[in-house]
Amino acid sequence: MKKRLLLSFLATACLLIGCKSSFPVAQQSGKEDMAFLVFVGPSATYGNGSKTVQVDVDGTKFDAKVVKPKTANRKGTQYGVATGRRSITVTFNGQTIYSKQLLLSSQETKIINLP
């Protein structure tokens, strides 16, 4: 009886000690000084991410995917831009659909709602 108790105690102790084999490593102390943009619009106009819009941020142009409002926080593609005051223009099929000057802070995700 004593052998079984001792054996079960040792087995439990080894199991518990084995679970704590990985110790925490150094944590990240911060991320880059960037802001992020997510473009949201109705899927009837922009499709389900299949169509893109042309974005101009202070003269830097790129194509961006547009996501549905329901999936913007979970599946939206984020585009990193520099922080500060930025002039943003969005065009679709040759027409300007959004044009604003925004103040973006570090690690801020700005959701831009397109018509």
mmCIF file of N, CA and C in Angstrom:
data_model
loop_
_atom_site.group_PDB
_atom_site.id
_atom_site.type_symbol
_atom_site.label_atom_id
_atom_site.label_comp_id
_atom_site.label_asym_id
_atom_site.label_seq_id
_atom_site.Cartn_x
_atom_site.Cartn_y
_atom_site.Cartn_z
ATOM 1 N N MET A 1 0.820 -1.190 0.000
ATOM 2 C CA MET A 1 0.000 0.000 0.000
ATOM 3 C C MET A 1 0.865 1.255 0.000
ATOM 4 N N LYS A 2 1.928 1.239 0.833
ATOM 5 C CA LYS A 2 2.815 2.394 0.899
ATOM 6 C C LYS A 2 3.555 2.587 -0.424
ATOM 7 N N LYS A 3 3.913 1.453 -1.054
ATOM 8 C CA LYS A 3 4.614 1.544 -2.338
ATOM 9 C C LYS A 3 3.724 2.188 -3.403
ATOM 10 N N ARG A 4 2.451 1.836 -3.420
ATOM 11 C CA ARG A 4 1.522 2.419 -4.403
ATOM 12 C C ARG A 4 1.336 3.920 -4.166
ATOM 13 N N LEU A 5 1.196 4.311 -2.908
ATOM 14 C CA LEU A 5 1.053 5.728 -2.585
ATOM 15 C C LEU A 5 2.304 6.503 -2.978
ATOM 16 N N LEU A 6 3.460 5.948 -2.643
ATOM 17 C CA LEU A 6 4.725 6.604 -2.980
ATOM 18 C C LEU A 6 4.910 6.681 -4.487
ATOM 19 N N LEU A 7 4.580 5.597 -5.185
ATOM 20 C CA LEU A 7 4.710 5.572 -6.642
ATOM 21 C C LEU A 7 3.747 6.562 -7.297
ATOM 22 N N SER A 8 2.510 6.643 -6.849
ATOM 23 C CA SER A 8 1.559 7.591 -7.439
ATOM 24 C C SER A 8 1.954 9.033 -7.121
ATOM 25 N N PHE A 9 2.505 9.269 -5.923
ATOM 26 C CA PHE A 9 2.977 10.603 -5.574
ATOM 27 C C PHE A 9 4.150 11.026 -6.461
ATOM 28 N N LEU A 10 5.099 10.132 -6.686
ATOM 29 C CA LEU A 10 6.251 10.424 -7.553
ATOM 30 C C LEU A 10 5.818 10.649 -8.998
ATOM 31 N N ALA A 11 4.882 9.854 -9.472
ATOM 32 C CA ALA A 11 4.392 10.014 -10.845
ATOM 33 C C ALA A 11 3.694 11.363 -11.017
ATOM 34 N N THR A 12 2.897 11.752 -10.033
ATOM 35 C CA THR A 12 2.211 13.045 -10.096
ATOM 36 C C THR A 12 3.215 14.192 -10.020
ATOM 37 N N ALA A 13 4.207 14.076 -9.168
ATOM 38 C CA ALA A 13 5.229 15.119 -9.038
ATOM 39 C C ALA A 13 6.013 15.273 -10.325
ATOM 40 N N CYS A 14 6.405 14.159 -10.943
ATOM 41 C CA CYS A 14 7.139 14.220 -12.219
ATOM 42 C C CYS A 14 6.281 14.840 -13.318
ATOM 43 N N LEU A 15 5.007 14.527 -13.325
ATOM 44 C CA LEU A 15 4.108 15.084 -14.327
ATOM 45 C C LEU A 15 3.982 16.593 -14.163
ATOM 46 N N LEU A 16 3.839 17.056 -12.933
ATOM 47 C CA LEU A 16 3.704 18.488 -12.683
ATOM 48 C C LEU A 16 5.005 19.231 -12.970
ATOM 49 N N ILE A 17 6.127 18.651 -12.637
ATOM 50 C CA ILE A 17 7.418 19.293 -12.906
ATOM 51 C C ILE A 17 7.676 19.328 -14.407
ATOM 52 N N GLY A 18 7.288 18.306 -15.120
ATOM 53 C CA GLY A 18 7.493 18.247 -16.569
ATOM 54 C C GLY A 18 6.678 19.272 -17.324
ATOM 55 N N CYS A 19 5.554 19.678 -16.780
ATOM 56 C CA CYS A 19 4.715 20.668 -17.452
ATOM 57 C C CYS A 19 5.340 22.060 -17.415
ATOM 58 N N LYS A 20 6.196 22.317 -16.469
ATOM 59 C CA LYS A 20 6.811 23.636 -16.337
ATOM 60 C C LYS A 20 8.221 23.621 -16.934
ATOM 61 N N SER A 21 8.343 23.054 -18.119
ATOM 62 C CA SER A 21 9.670 22.952 -18.730
ATOM 63 C C SER A 21 10.066 24.197 -19.509
ATOM 64 N N SER A 22 9.105 25.010 -19.878
ATOM 65 C CA SER A 22 9.445 26.217 -20.635
ATOM 66 C C SER A 22 9.229 27.444 -19.753
ATOM 67 N N PHE A 23 10.250 28.248 -19.659
ATOM 68 C CA PHE A 23 10.186 29.459 -18.854
ATOM 69 C C PHE A 23 9.934 30.652 -19.761
ATOM 70 N N PRO A 24 9.354 31.711 -19.237
ATOM 71 C CA PRO A 24 9.073 32.874 -20.085
ATOM 72 C C PRO A 24 10.358 33.496 -20.624
ATOM 73 N N VAL A 25 10.265 33.947 -21.862
ATOM 74 C CA VAL A 25 11.391 34.617 -22.494
ATOM 75 C C VAL A 25 11.159 36.121 -22.459
ATOM 76 N N ALA A 26 12.137 36.874 -22.894
ATOM 77 C CA ALA A 26 12.028 38.332 -22.864
ATOM 78 C C ALA A 26 10.844 38.790 -23.702
ATOM 79 N N GLN A 27 10.103 39.762 -23.205
ATOM 80 C CA GLN A 27 8.942 40.280 -23.905
ATOM 81 C C GLN A 27 9.355 41.387 -24.862
ATOM 82 N N GLN A 28 8.512 41.601 -25.872
ATOM 83 C CA GLN A 28 8.757 42.715 -26.778
ATOM 84 C C GLN A 28 8.524 44.007 -26.034
ATOM 85 N N SER A 29 9.404 44.964 -26.259
ATOM 86 C CA SER A 29 9.276 46.212 -25.512
ATOM 87 C C SER A 29 8.514 47.279 -26.275
ATOM 88 N N GLY A 30 8.142 47.039 -27.491
ATOM 89 C CA GLY A 30 7.391 48.030 -28.248
ATOM 90 C C GLY A 30 7.443 47.726 -29.728
ATOM 91 N N LYS A 31 6.562 48.336 -30.461
ATOM 92 C CA LYS A 31 6.518 48.108 -31.898
ATOM 93 C C LYS A 31 6.880 49.391 -32.616
ATOM 94 N N GLU A 32 6.940 49.276 -33.918
ATOM 95 C CA GLU A 32 7.322 50.420 -34.739
ATOM 96 C C GLU A 32 6.360 51.587 -34.575
ATOM 97 N N ASP A 33 6.849 52.753 -34.898
ATOM 98 C CA ASP A 33 6.053 53.969 -34.826
ATOM 99 C C ASP A 33 5.250 54.085 -36.118
ATOM 100 N N MET A 34 4.147 53.310 -36.202
ATOM 101 C CA MET A 34 3.310 53.284 -37.396
ATOM 102 C C MET A 34 1.844 53.333 -37.003
ATOM 103 N N ALA A 35 1.039 53.779 -37.945
ATOM 104 C CA ALA A 35 -0.416 53.717 -37.820
ATOM 105 C C ALA A 35 -0.905 52.784 -38.921
ATOM 106 N N PHE A 36 -2.139 52.342 -38.812
ATOM 107 C CA PHE A 36 -2.661 51.378 -39.772
ATOM 108 C C PHE A 36 -4.005 51.843 -40.319
ATOM 109 N N LEU A 37 -4.256 51.518 -41.590
ATOM 110 C CA LEU A 37 -5.512 51.861 -42.260
ATOM 111 C C LEU A 37 -6.219 50.586 -42.684
ATOM 112 N N VAL A 38 -7.537 50.548 -42.483
ATOM 113 C CA VAL A 38 -8.379 49.452 -42.952
ATOM 114 C C VAL A 38 -9.503 50.089 -43.748
ATOM 115 N N PHE A 39 -9.750 49.585 -44.955
ATOM 116 C CA PHE A 39 -10.770 50.145 -45.830
ATOM 117 C C PHE A 39 -11.996 49.246 -45.818
ATOM 118 N N VAL A 40 -13.158 49.856 -45.486
ATOM 119 C CA VAL A 40 -14.408 49.126 -45.310
ATOM 120 C C VAL A 40 -15.448 49.692 -46.255
ATOM 121 N N GLY A 41 -16.172 48.796 -46.927
ATOM 122 C CA GLY A 41 -17.223 49.237 -47.836
ATOM 123 C C GLY A 41 -18.194 48.114 -48.121
ATOM 124 N N PRO A 42 -19.342 48.438 -48.730
ATOM 125 C CA PRO A 42 -20.346 47.407 -49.023
ATOM 126 C C PRO A 42 -19.837 46.419 -50.063
ATOM 127 N N SER A 43 -20.141 45.142 -49.835
ATOM 128 C CA SER A 43 -19.662 44.110 -50.762
ATOM 129 C C SER A 43 -20.364 44.195 -52.119
ATOM 130 N N ALA A 44 -21.539 44.823 -52.158
ATOM 131 C CA ALA A 44 -22.227 44.981 -53.445
ATOM 132 C C ALA A 44 -21.418 45.871 -54.387
ATOM 133 N N THR A 45 -20.728 46.849 -53.853
ATOM 134 C CA THR A 45 -19.938 47.770 -54.669
ATOM 135 C C THR A 45 -18.529 47.248 -54.912
ATOM 136 N N TYR A 46 -17.882 46.749 -53.859
ATOM 137 C CA TYR A 46 -16.464 46.401 -53.938
ATOM 138 C C TYR A 46 -16.197 44.906 -53.967
ATOM 139 N N GLY A 47 -17.222 44.079 -53.959
ATOM 140 C CA GLY A 47 -17.021 42.632 -53.943
ATOM 141 C C GLY A 47 -16.551 42.194 -52.568
ATOM 142 N N ASN A 48 -16.238 40.935 -52.421
ATOM 143 C CA ASN A 48 -15.758 40.404 -51.139
ATOM 144 C C ASN A 48 -14.229 40.429 -51.115
ATOM 145 N N GLY A 49 -13.652 41.597 -51.234
ATOM 146 C CA GLY A 49 -12.198 41.715 -51.235
ATOM 147 C C GLY A 49 -11.581 41.448 -52.588
ATOM 148 N N SER A 50 -12.423 41.182 -53.602
ATOM 149 C CA SER A 50 -11.883 40.868 -54.926
ATOM 150 C C SER A 50 -11.520 42.137 -55.699
ATOM 151 N N LYS A 51 -12.202 43.235 -55.432
ATOM 152 C CA LYS A 51 -11.897 44.494 -56.097
ATOM 153 C C LYS A 51 -11.026 45.347 -55.185
ATOM 154 N N THR A 52 -10.187 46.153 -55.805
ATOM 155 C CA THR A 52 -9.306 47.003 -55.015
ATOM 156 C C THR A 52 -9.569 48.475 -55.323
ATOM 157 N N VAL A 53 -9.165 49.304 -54.386
ATOM 158 C CA VAL A 53 -9.230 50.746 -54.569
ATOM 159 C C VAL A 53 -7.792 51.265 -54.620
ATOM 160 N N GLN A 54 -7.617 52.417 -55.243
ATOM 161 C CA GLN A 54 -6.304 53.038 -55.310
ATOM 162 C C GLN A 54 -6.223 54.089 -54.206
ATOM 163 N N VAL A 55 -5.186 53.991 -53.397
ATOM 164 C CA VAL A 55 -5.026 54.875 -52.243
ATOM 165 C C VAL A 55 -3.788 55.729 -52.461
ATOM 166 N N ASP A 56 -3.909 57.020 -52.163
ATOM 167 C CA ASP A 56 -2.789 57.959 -52.239
ATOM 168 C C ASP A 56 -2.623 58.588 -50.860
ATOM 169 N N VAL A 57 -1.483 58.284 -50.214
ATOM 170 C CA VAL A 57 -1.173 58.854 -48.902
ATOM 171 C C VAL A 57 0.032 59.757 -49.070
ATOM 172 N N ASP A 58 -0.192 61.058 -49.100
ATOM 173 C CA ASP A 58 0.877 62.056 -49.261
ATOM 174 C C ASP A 58 1.781 61.762 -50.457
ATOM 175 N N GLY A 59 1.199 61.370 -51.573
ATOM 176 C CA GLY A 59 1.967 61.125 -52.792
ATOM 177 C C GLY A 59 2.414 59.684 -52.978
ATOM 178 N N THR A 60 2.286 58.849 -51.959
ATOM 179 C CA THR A 60 2.613 57.427 -52.078
ATOM 180 C C THR A 60 1.354 56.677 -52.447
ATOM 181 N N LYS A 61 1.378 55.990 -53.588
ATOM 182 C CA LYS A 61 0.177 55.311 -54.074
ATOM 183 C C LYS A 61 0.318 53.804 -53.930
ATOM 184 N N PHE A 62 -0.802 53.151 -53.594
ATOM 185 C CA PHE A 62 -0.850 51.696 -53.519
ATOM 186 C C PHE A 62 -2.286 51.238 -53.691
ATOM 187 N N ASP A 63 -2.453 49.955 -54.015
ATOM 188 C CA ASP A 63 -3.776 49.354 -54.146
ATOM 189 C C ASP A 63 -4.139 48.699 -52.824
ATOM 190 N N ALA A 64 -5.415 48.818 -52.428
ATOM 191 C CA ALA A 64 -5.867 48.268 -51.153
ATOM 192 C C ALA A 64 -7.145 47.465 -51.348
ATOM 193 N N LYS A 65 -7.267 46.384 -50.586
ATOM 194 C CA LYS A 65 -8.489 45.582 -50.599
ATOM 195 C C LYS A 65 -9.530 46.233 -49.702
ATOM 196 N N VAL A 66 -10.788 46.094 -50.093
ATOM 197 C CA VAL A 66 -11.908 46.622 -49.309
ATOM 198 C C VAL A 66 -12.643 45.432 -48.707
ATOM 199 N N VAL A 67 -12.919 45.497 -47.410
ATOM 200 C CA VAL A 67 -13.610 44.404 -46.725
ATOM 201 C C VAL A 67 -14.995 44.844 -46.274
ATOM 202 N N LYS A 68 -15.831 43.847 -45.956
ATOM 203 C CA LYS A 68 -17.177 44.131 -45.459
ATOM 204 C C LYS A 68 -17.087 44.676 -44.041
ATOM 205 N N PRO A 69 -18.045 45.498 -43.628
ATOM 206 C CA PRO A 69 -18.020 46.065 -42.275
ATOM 207 C C PRO A 69 -18.013 45.012 -41.162
ATOM 208 N N LYS A 70 -18.679 43.877 -41.369
ATOM 209 C CA LYS A 70 -18.745 42.862 -40.317
ATOM 210 C C LYS A 70 -17.400 42.181 -40.082
ATOM 211 N N THR A 71 -16.574 42.075 -41.111
ATOM 212 C CA THR A 71 -15.310 41.360 -40.982
ATOM 213 C C THR A 71 -14.105 42.292 -40.878
ATOM 214 N N ALA A 72 -14.343 43.583 -40.751
ATOM 215 C CA ALA A 72 -13.233 44.538 -40.748
ATOM 216 C C ALA A 72 -12.282 44.320 -39.583
ATOM 217 N N ASN A 73 -12.795 44.052 -38.409
ATOM 218 C CA ASN A 73 -11.928 43.901 -37.248
ATOM 219 C C ASN A 73 -11.213 42.555 -37.225
ATOM 220 N N ARG A 74 -11.818 41.526 -37.827
ATOM 221 C CA ARG A 74 -11.219 40.193 -37.767
ATOM 222 C C ARG A 74 -10.364 39.868 -38.976
ATOM 223 N N LYS A 75 -10.811 40.232 -40.172
ATOM 224 C CA LYS A 75 -10.133 39.803 -41.382
ATOM 225 C C LYS A 75 -9.657 40.946 -42.266
ATOM 226 N N GLY A 76 -9.785 42.163 -41.801
ATOM 227 C CA GLY A 76 -9.412 43.298 -42.627
ATOM 228 C C GLY A 76 -7.906 43.396 -42.819
ATOM 229 N N THR A 77 -7.495 43.657 -44.041
ATOM 230 C CA THR A 77 -6.085 43.844 -44.329
ATOM 231 C C THR A 77 -5.682 45.230 -43.867
ATOM 232 N N GLN A 78 -4.669 45.289 -43.019
ATOM 233 C CA GLN A 78 -4.211 46.566 -42.485
ATOM 234 C C GLN A 78 -3.003 47.034 -43.282
ATOM 235 N N TYR A 79 -2.997 48.323 -43.606
ATOM 236 C CA TYR A 79 -1.906 48.921 -44.360
ATOM 237 C C TYR A 79 -1.187 49.910 -43.457
ATOM 238 N N GLY A 80 0.101 49.705 -43.262
ATOM 239 C CA GLY A 80 0.883 50.548 -42.374
ATOM 240 C C GLY A 80 1.308 51.843 -43.040
ATOM 241 N N VAL A 81 1.128 52.949 -42.338
ATOM 242 C CA VAL A 81 1.543 54.269 -42.818
ATOM 243 C C VAL A 81 2.262 54.997 -41.681
ATOM 244 N N ALA A 82 3.003 56.007 -42.026
ATOM 245 C CA ALA A 82 3.708 56.791 -41.017
ATOM 246 C C ALA A 82 2.718 57.599 -40.192
ATOM 247 N N THR A 83 3.085 57.874 -38.955
ATOM 248 C CA THR A 83 2.206 58.641 -38.077
ATOM 249 C C THR A 83 2.280 60.126 -38.416
ATOM 250 N N GLY A 84 1.350 60.885 -37.864
ATOM 251 C CA GLY A 84 1.298 62.328 -38.093
ATOM 252 C C GLY A 84 0.094 62.701 -38.933
ATOM 253 N N ARG A 85 0.097 63.926 -39.430
ATOM 254 C CA ARG A 85 -1.007 64.412 -40.270
ATOM 255 C C ARG A 85 -0.774 63.917 -41.691
ATOM 256 N N ARG A 86 -1.737 63.180 -42.228
ATOM 257 C CA ARG A 86 -1.631 62.581 -43.558
ATOM 258 C C ARG A 86 -2.833 62.950 -44.403
ATOM 259 N N SER A 87 -2.569 63.236 -45.668
ATOM 260 C CA SER A 87 -3.625 63.504 -46.637
ATOM 261 C C SER A 87 -3.906 62.203 -47.385
ATOM 262 N N ILE A 88 -5.145 61.705 -47.275
ATOM 263 C CA ILE A 88 -5.496 60.411 -47.851
ATOM 264 C C ILE A 88 -6.583 60.616 -48.901
ATOM 265 N N THR A 89 -6.327 60.067 -50.087
ATOM 266 C CA THR A 89 -7.296 60.118 -51.186
ATOM 267 C C THR A 89 -7.500 58.695 -51.690
ATOM 268 N N VAL A 90 -8.772 58.285 -51.813
ATOM 269 C CA VAL A 90 -9.104 56.954 -52.298
ATOM 270 C C VAL A 90 -9.900 57.099 -53.582
ATOM 271 N N THR A 91 -9.472 56.394 -54.634
ATOM 272 C CA THR A 91 -10.191 56.421 -55.910
ATOM 273 C C THR A 91 -10.611 55.004 -56.281
ATOM 274 N N PHE A 92 -11.771 54.928 -56.944
ATOM 275 C CA PHE A 92 -12.300 53.652 -57.425
ATOM 276 C C PHE A 92 -12.894 53.887 -58.801
ATOM 277 N N ASN A 93 -12.451 53.124 -59.767
ATOM 278 C CA ASN A 93 -12.883 53.278 -61.166
ATOM 279 C C ASN A 93 -12.684 54.704 -61.665
ATOM 280 N N GLY A 94 -11.580 55.319 -61.294
ATOM 281 C CA GLY A 94 -11.255 56.658 -61.768
ATOM 282 C C GLY A 94 -11.943 57.798 -61.052
ATOM 283 N N GLN A 95 -12.794 57.516 -60.081
ATOM 284 C CA GLN A 95 -13.505 58.561 -59.349
ATOM 285 C C GLN A 95 -12.997 58.629 -57.915
ATOM 286 N N THR A 96 -12.829 59.849 -57.406
ATOM 287 C CA THR A 96 -12.413 60.034 -56.020
ATOM 288 C C THR A 96 -13.621 59.809 -55.122
ATOM 289 N N ILE A 97 -13.516 58.811 -54.233
ATOM 290 C CA ILE A 97 -14.641 58.486 -53.355
ATOM 291 C C ILE A 97 -14.369 58.874 -51.907
ATOM 292 N N TYR A 98 -13.115 59.193 -51.575
ATOM 293 C CA TYR A 98 -12.774 59.592 -50.210
ATOM 294 C C TYR A 98 -11.541 60.475 -50.279
ATOM 295 N N SER A 99 -11.605 61.618 -49.624
ATOM 296 C CA SER A 99 -10.458 62.516 -49.571
ATOM 297 C C SER A 99 -10.511 63.286 -48.261
ATOM 298 N N LYS A 100 -9.517 63.052 -47.396
ATOM 299 C CA LYS A 100 -9.491 63.698 -46.097
ATOM 300 C C LYS A 100 -8.070 63.826 -45.601
ATOM 301 N N GLN A 101 -7.903 64.730 -44.651
ATOM 302 C CA GLN A 101 -6.649 64.847 -43.947
ATOM 303 C C GLN A 101 -6.865 64.281 -42.547
ATOM 304 N N LEU A 102 -6.052 63.280 -42.166
ATOM 305 C CA LEU A 102 -6.230 62.607 -40.884
ATOM 306 C C LEU A 102 -4.987 62.767 -40.027
ATOM 307 N N LEU A 103 -5.185 62.807 -38.720
ATOM 308 C CA LEU A 103 -4.094 62.814 -37.766
ATOM 309 C C LEU A 103 -3.996 61.406 -37.201
ATOM 310 N N LEU A 104 -2.907 60.714 -37.520
ATOM 311 C CA LEU A 104 -2.724 59.328 -37.113
ATOM 312 C C LEU A 104 -1.669 59.239 -36.026
ATOM 313 N N SER A 105 -1.993 58.530 -34.949
ATOM 314 C CA SER A 105 -1.040 58.354 -33.862
ATOM 315 C C SER A 105 -0.446 56.949 -33.913
ATOM 316 N N SER A 106 0.568 56.730 -33.129
ATOM 317 C CA SER A 106 1.290 55.468 -33.129
ATOM 318 C C SER A 106 0.390 54.306 -32.727
ATOM 319 N N GLN A 107 0.462 53.219 -33.489
ATOM 320 C CA GLN A 107 -0.291 51.988 -33.265
ATOM 321 C C GLN A 107 -1.808 52.161 -33.345
ATOM 322 N N GLU A 108 -2.277 53.237 -33.967
ATOM 323 C CA GLU A 108 -3.715 53.460 -34.146
ATOM 324 C C GLU A 108 -4.159 52.769 -35.430
ATOM 325 N N THR A 109 -5.297 52.094 -35.372
ATOM 326 C CA THR A 109 -5.884 51.494 -36.566
ATOM 327 C C THR A 109 -7.107 52.331 -36.937
ATOM 328 N N LYS A 110 -7.019 52.998 -38.072
ATOM 329 C CA LYS A 110 -8.103 53.868 -38.534
ATOM 330 C C LYS A 110 -8.929 53.111 -39.556
ATOM 331 N N ILE A 111 -10.217 52.954 -39.277
ATOM 332 C CA ILE A 111 -11.117 52.300 -40.217
ATOM 333 C C ILE A 111 -11.744 53.371 -41.091
ATOM 334 N N ILE A 112 -11.522 53.257 -42.400
ATOM 335 C CA ILE A 112 -12.036 54.235 -43.361
ATOM 336 C C ILE A 112 -13.256 53.616 -44.045
ATOM 337 N N ASN A 113 -14.418 54.202 -43.776
ATOM 338 C CA ASN A 113 -15.679 53.736 -44.359
ATOM 339 C C ASN A 113 -15.882 54.385 -45.723
ATOM 340 N N LEU A 114 -15.967 53.536 -46.742
ATOM 341 C CA LEU A 114 -16.163 54.021 -48.105
ATOM 342 C C LEU A 114 -17.629 53.920 -48.483
ATOM 343 N N PRO A 115 -18.103 54.850 -49.320
ATOM 344 C CA PRO A 115 -19.511 54.812 -49.733
ATOM 345 C C PRO A 115 -19.806 53.673 -50.709
#
